[in-house]
Amino acid sequence: MFIDTHCHLSGEDYDDIDKIIEDDKNAMVDKIVVSGCSKESIDEVLVLKDKYDIVYATLGYHPEYASIITEDDLNYLKKILDNEKIVGIGEIGLDYHYGKENIDKQKWLFESQLKIAEELNLPVVIHSRDATLDTINILKKYRVRGIIHCFSGSLETANIYIKMRFLLGIGGVLTFKNSKLKEVVKEIPMESIVLETDSPYLTPVPFRGKQNSSKYLKYIAEFISDIKDIDIEEVLKITNRNACNLFDFDR
Ligand code: NI
């Protein structure tokens, strides 16, 4: 049984979502946590979580949209979060990859949503790109737990997050040739790892270049099993337990 702790599922990327879900189920995917992180995708995911039993949701505004999100949007988000299939807030965070022009707005959006997470006691899924130090310093101000999604930093950074009791979302990047993540994953405890695909992006080897979906989780789990020299069943047992403890599915 596989749990995808983070992916995106949108009609913009997939022609036939029914078929994707069916293929995922056939590949023994039991739960998919779909992130709605733009105004449009939030509304889309609200529909998907009701339509498909294996779909759960995390909702929150991605830093990419920091310049257009208003107080009203945050109030809307807060209102819709109270639902048994919405298991967290995300992906939220900081992204300095394309520049820091709106850094204040990004921080405001990030912290506003961390406050909501703290208040509603919901886990967070964190997006941090070229912004490690600010992400860590901001997270330290709030009593929140969650996942550092698509973790690809150094062992030192991994250990800081682990000490803060965050889980690290490991996905297709691990399987890429020349990925430095292998050495990091080798050193960190299984108790800090959850599996994710970030579909439709970051498809693992041997399907790199094709469109990703949760059915490829198997290749990420196999890769971890090789690196750690443990059975794939053990990888799944521990990472699924980590995911279930965090997201409290079927509460
Ligand atoms: Ni994502």
Coordinates of C-alpha atoms and ligand atoms in Angstrom, one line a residue:
M1 CA 0.0 0.0 0.0
F2 CA 1.3 3.4 -1.0
I3 CA 0.5 6.9 0.3
D4 CA 1.4 9.9 -1.9
T5 CA 1.8 12.7 0.7
H6 CA 2.0 15.4 -2.0
C7 CA 0.9 15.8 -5.6
H8 CA -1.2 18.0 -7.8
L9 CA -4.2 16.7 -9.8
S10 CA -5.7 19.2 -12.2
G11 CA -7.7 19.0 -15.4
E12 CA -5.1 21.4 -16.7
D13 CA -2.5 18.6 -16.6
Y14 CA -4.5 15.4 -16.9
D15 CA -7.1 14.7 -19.6
D16 CA -8.7 11.9 -17.8
I17 CA -8.5 12.0 -14.0
D18 CA -10.9 9.0 -13.6
K19 CA -8.3 6.9 -15.4
I20 CA -5.4 8.3 -13.3
I21 CA -7.2 7.4 -10.1
E22 CA -8.1 3.9 -11.5
D23 CA -4.4 3.3 -12.5
D24 CA -3.3 4.5 -9.0
K25 CA -5.6 2.1 -7.3
N26 CA -4.4 -0.7 -9.5
A27 CA -0.8 0.2 -8.5
M28 CA -1.9 -0.2 -4.8
V29 CA -2.0 3.5 -4.0
D30 CA -4.3 3.8 -1.1
K31 CA -4.2 7.5 -0.3
I32 CA -3.3 10.6 -2.4
V33 CA -2.9 13.9 -0.7
V34 CA -3.6 16.5 -3.4
S35 CA -2.5 20.0 -2.9
G36 CA -4.6 22.9 -4.1
C37 CA -2.3 25.9 -3.9
S38 CA -3.8 28.5 -6.3
K39 CA -7.3 30.0 -6.2
E40 CA -8.3 27.9 -9.1
S41 CA -6.8 24.6 -8.0
I42 CA -8.2 25.0 -4.5
D43 CA -11.7 25.0 -5.9
E44 CA -10.8 22.0 -8.2
V45 CA -9.4 20.0 -5.3
L46 CA -12.5 20.6 -3.2
V47 CA -14.5 18.7 -5.9
L48 CA -11.9 15.9 -6.3
K49 CA -11.8 15.1 -2.6
D50 CA -15.5 14.4 -2.6
K51 CA -15.5 12.5 -5.9
Y52 CA -12.7 10.0 -5.1
D53 CA -12.4 8.0 -1.9
I54 CA -8.6 7.9 -2.1
V55 CA -8.2 11.6 -2.5
Y56 CA -7.4 13.8 0.5
A57 CA -6.5 17.5 0.3
T58 CA -4.1 20.1 1.6
L59 CA -5.1 23.6 0.7
G60 CA -3.1 26.8 0.9
Y61 CA -1.7 29.6 -1.2
H62 CA 1.7 28.9 -2.8
P63 CA 4.3 31.8 -2.5
E64 CA 4.1 32.1 -6.3
Y65 CA 0.8 33.9 -5.8
A66 CA 1.9 36.1 -2.9
S67 CA 1.3 39.3 -4.9
I68 CA -2.3 38.6 -5.7
I69 CA -3.6 37.0 -2.5
T70 CA -5.7 39.2 -0.2
E71 CA -7.1 39.1 3.3
D72 CA -10.4 38.0 1.8
D73 CA -8.7 35.0 0.2
L74 CA -7.3 34.0 3.5
N75 CA -10.7 34.3 5.2
Y76 CA -12.1 32.1 2.4
L77 CA -9.3 29.5 3.0
K78 CA -10.0 29.5 6.7
K79 CA -13.6 28.9 6.2
I80 CA -13.3 25.9 3.8
L81 CA -10.6 24.0 5.8
D82 CA -13.1 22.5 8.3
N83 CA -13.7 19.2 6.5
E84 CA -12.7 15.7 7.3
K85 CA -10.9 15.1 4.0
I86 CA -8.8 18.3 4.3
V87 CA -5.8 17.1 6.3
G88 CA -3.5 20.1 6.2
I89 CA -2.5 23.5 4.8
G90 CA -0.1 23.6 1.8
E91 CA 1.8 24.0 -0.1
I92 CA 2.9 27.2 1.6
G93 CA 6.3 28.8 2.1
L94 CA 8.9 30.9 0.4
D95 CA 10.3 30.9 -3.1
Y96 CA 13.3 33.2 -4.0
H97 CA 14.2 31.3 -7.1
Y98 CA 12.9 34.0 -9.4
G99 CA 13.9 36.9 -7.2
K100 CA 13.1 38.5 -3.9
E101 CA 11.0 41.5 -5.2
N102 CA 8.0 40.5 -3.2
I103 CA 9.8 39.0 -0.2
D104 CA 7.7 41.0 2.3
K105 CA 4.4 39.8 0.7
Q106 CA 5.7 36.2 0.6
K107 CA 6.6 36.3 4.3
W108 CA 3.2 37.9 5.1
L109 CA 1.3 35.2 3.2
F110 CA 3.5 32.4 4.7
E111 CA 3.1 33.6 8.3
S112 CA -0.7 34.3 7.9
Q113 CA -1.2 30.7 6.9
L114 CA 1.1 29.4 9.6
K115 CA -1.1 31.3 12.1
I116 CA -4.2 29.6 10.7
A117 CA -2.4 26.2 10.9
E118 CA -1.6 26.9 14.5
E119 CA -5.1 28.0 15.4
L120 CA -6.8 25.1 13.7
N121 CA -4.1 22.6 14.7
L122 CA -3.5 21.4 11.1
P123 CA -0.2 20.2 9.7
V124 CA 1.5 22.2 7.0
V125 CA 3.2 21.2 3.8
I126 CA 6.1 23.5 3.2
H127 CA 7.5 24.7 -0.2
S128 CA 11.0 26.3 0.2
R129 CA 13.1 27.1 -2.7
D130 CA 16.4 29.0 -2.4
A131 CA 15.0 30.3 0.9
T132 CA 16.2 27.8 3.6
L133 CA 17.3 30.2 6.3
D134 CA 14.2 32.4 6.2
T135 CA 12.0 29.3 6.1
I136 CA 13.6 27.9 9.2
N137 CA 13.5 31.1 11.1
I138 CA 9.9 31.7 10.3
L139 CA 8.8 28.1 11.1
K140 CA 10.5 28.4 14.5
K141 CA 8.1 31.2 15.5
Y142 CA 5.0 28.9 15.2
R143 CA 3.9 25.7 16.9
V144 CA 3.3 23.7 13.8
R145 CA 4.2 20.3 12.5
G146 CA 4.4 19.1 8.9
I147 CA 6.4 18.1 5.9
I148 CA 9.2 19.9 4.1
H149 CA 7.9 19.0 0.7
C150 CA 10.4 17.9 -2.1
F151 CA 13.3 18.1 0.3
S152 CA 16.5 18.4 -1.6
G153 CA 18.9 20.2 0.7
S154 CA 22.1 19.3 2.6
L155 CA 22.4 16.8 5.4
E156 CA 22.9 19.8 7.8
T157 CA 19.6 21.3 6.7
A158 CA 17.9 18.0 6.9
N159 CA 19.0 17.6 10.5
I160 CA 17.8 21.1 11.4
Y161 CA 14.3 20.2 10.2
I162 CA 14.4 16.8 11.8
K163 CA 15.3 18.4 15.1
M164 CA 12.3 20.7 14.6
R165 CA 10.3 17.5 14.2
F166 CA 9.4 18.1 10.6
L167 CA 9.2 15.2 8.1
L168 CA 11.0 15.3 4.8
G169 CA 9.0 14.6 1.7
I170 CA 11.2 12.5 -0.6
G171 CA 10.2 12.1 -4.3
G172 CA 11.5 11.5 -7.8
V173 CA 14.6 13.8 -7.4
L174 CA 16.1 11.0 -5.3
T175 CA 16.3 8.8 -8.4
F176 CA 17.9 11.3 -10.7
K177 CA 21.4 10.7 -11.8
N178 CA 23.9 12.9 -9.9
S179 CA 21.3 13.7 -7.2
K180 CA 23.1 14.5 -4.0
L181 CA 19.9 13.5 -2.1
K182 CA 21.0 9.9 -2.0
E183 CA 23.8 10.6 0.6
V184 CA 21.3 12.6 2.7
V185 CA 18.6 9.9 2.7
K186 CA 21.2 7.4 3.6
E187 CA 22.0 9.2 6.8
I188 CA 18.6 10.4 8.0
P189 CA 16.2 8.1 10.0
M190 CA 13.3 6.4 8.3
E191 CA 11.1 8.0 11.0
S192 CA 11.7 11.4 9.3
I193 CA 10.7 10.3 5.7
V194 CA 7.5 10.4 3.8
L195 CA 7.0 9.5 0.2
E196 CA 5.6 12.0 -2.4
T197 CA 5.5 12.3 -6.1
D198 CA 4.7 16.1 -6.6
S199 CA 2.9 14.9 -9.8
P200 CA 2.7 15.9 -12.5
Y201 CA 6.3 17.0 -12.0
L202 CA 9.5 15.3 -11.1
T203 CA 8.8 11.8 -12.5
P204 CA 11.2 9.2 -11.0
V205 CA 13.6 7.1 -13.1
P206 CA 12.9 5.0 -15.2
F207 CA 10.0 7.2 -16.3
R208 CA 11.7 10.6 -16.1
G209 CA 10.5 12.9 -18.8
K210 CA 7.0 11.3 -18.8
Q211 CA 4.0 12.8 -16.9
N212 CA 4.2 11.7 -13.3
S213 CA 1.4 10.2 -11.2
S214 CA 1.1 8.5 -7.8
K215 CA 1.4 5.1 -9.3
Y216 CA 5.2 5.7 -9.7
L217 CA 5.6 5.9 -5.9
K218 CA 6.9 2.3 -6.1
Y219 CA 10.1 3.5 -7.8
I220 CA 10.9 6.0 -5.1
A221 CA 10.2 3.4 -2.4
E222 CA 12.5 0.9 -4.2
F223 CA 15.2 3.4 -4.4
I224 CA 15.0 4.1 -0.7
S225 CA 15.0 0.4 0.0
D226 CA 18.3 0.1 -1.9
I227 CA 20.0 3.1 -0.3
K228 CA 19.0 2.0 3.2
D229 CA 19.4 -1.7 2.5
I230 CA 16.1 -2.6 4.0
D231 CA 13.0 -4.4 2.5
I232 CA 10.6 -2.3 0.5
E233 CA 7.9 -3.5 2.9
E234 CA 9.8 -1.9 5.8
V235 CA 10.1 1.4 3.8
L236 CA 6.3 1.4 3.3
K237 CA 5.5 0.4 6.8
I238 CA 7.5 3.2 8.4
T239 CA 6.7 6.0 5.8
N240 CA 3.0 5.2 5.9
R241 CA 3.0 5.3 9.6
N242 CA 4.7 8.7 9.5
A243 CA 2.2 10.0 7.1
C244 CA -0.8 8.6 9.0
N245 CA 0.5 10.0 12.3
L246 CA 0.8 13.5 10.7
F247 CA -2.3 13.7 8.7
D248 CA -4.6 11.7 10.9
F249 CA -6.6 10.3 8.0
D250 CA -10.1 9.0 8.7
R251 CA -10.5 10.9 11.9
Ligands
NI1 NI 3.9 20.6 -5.3

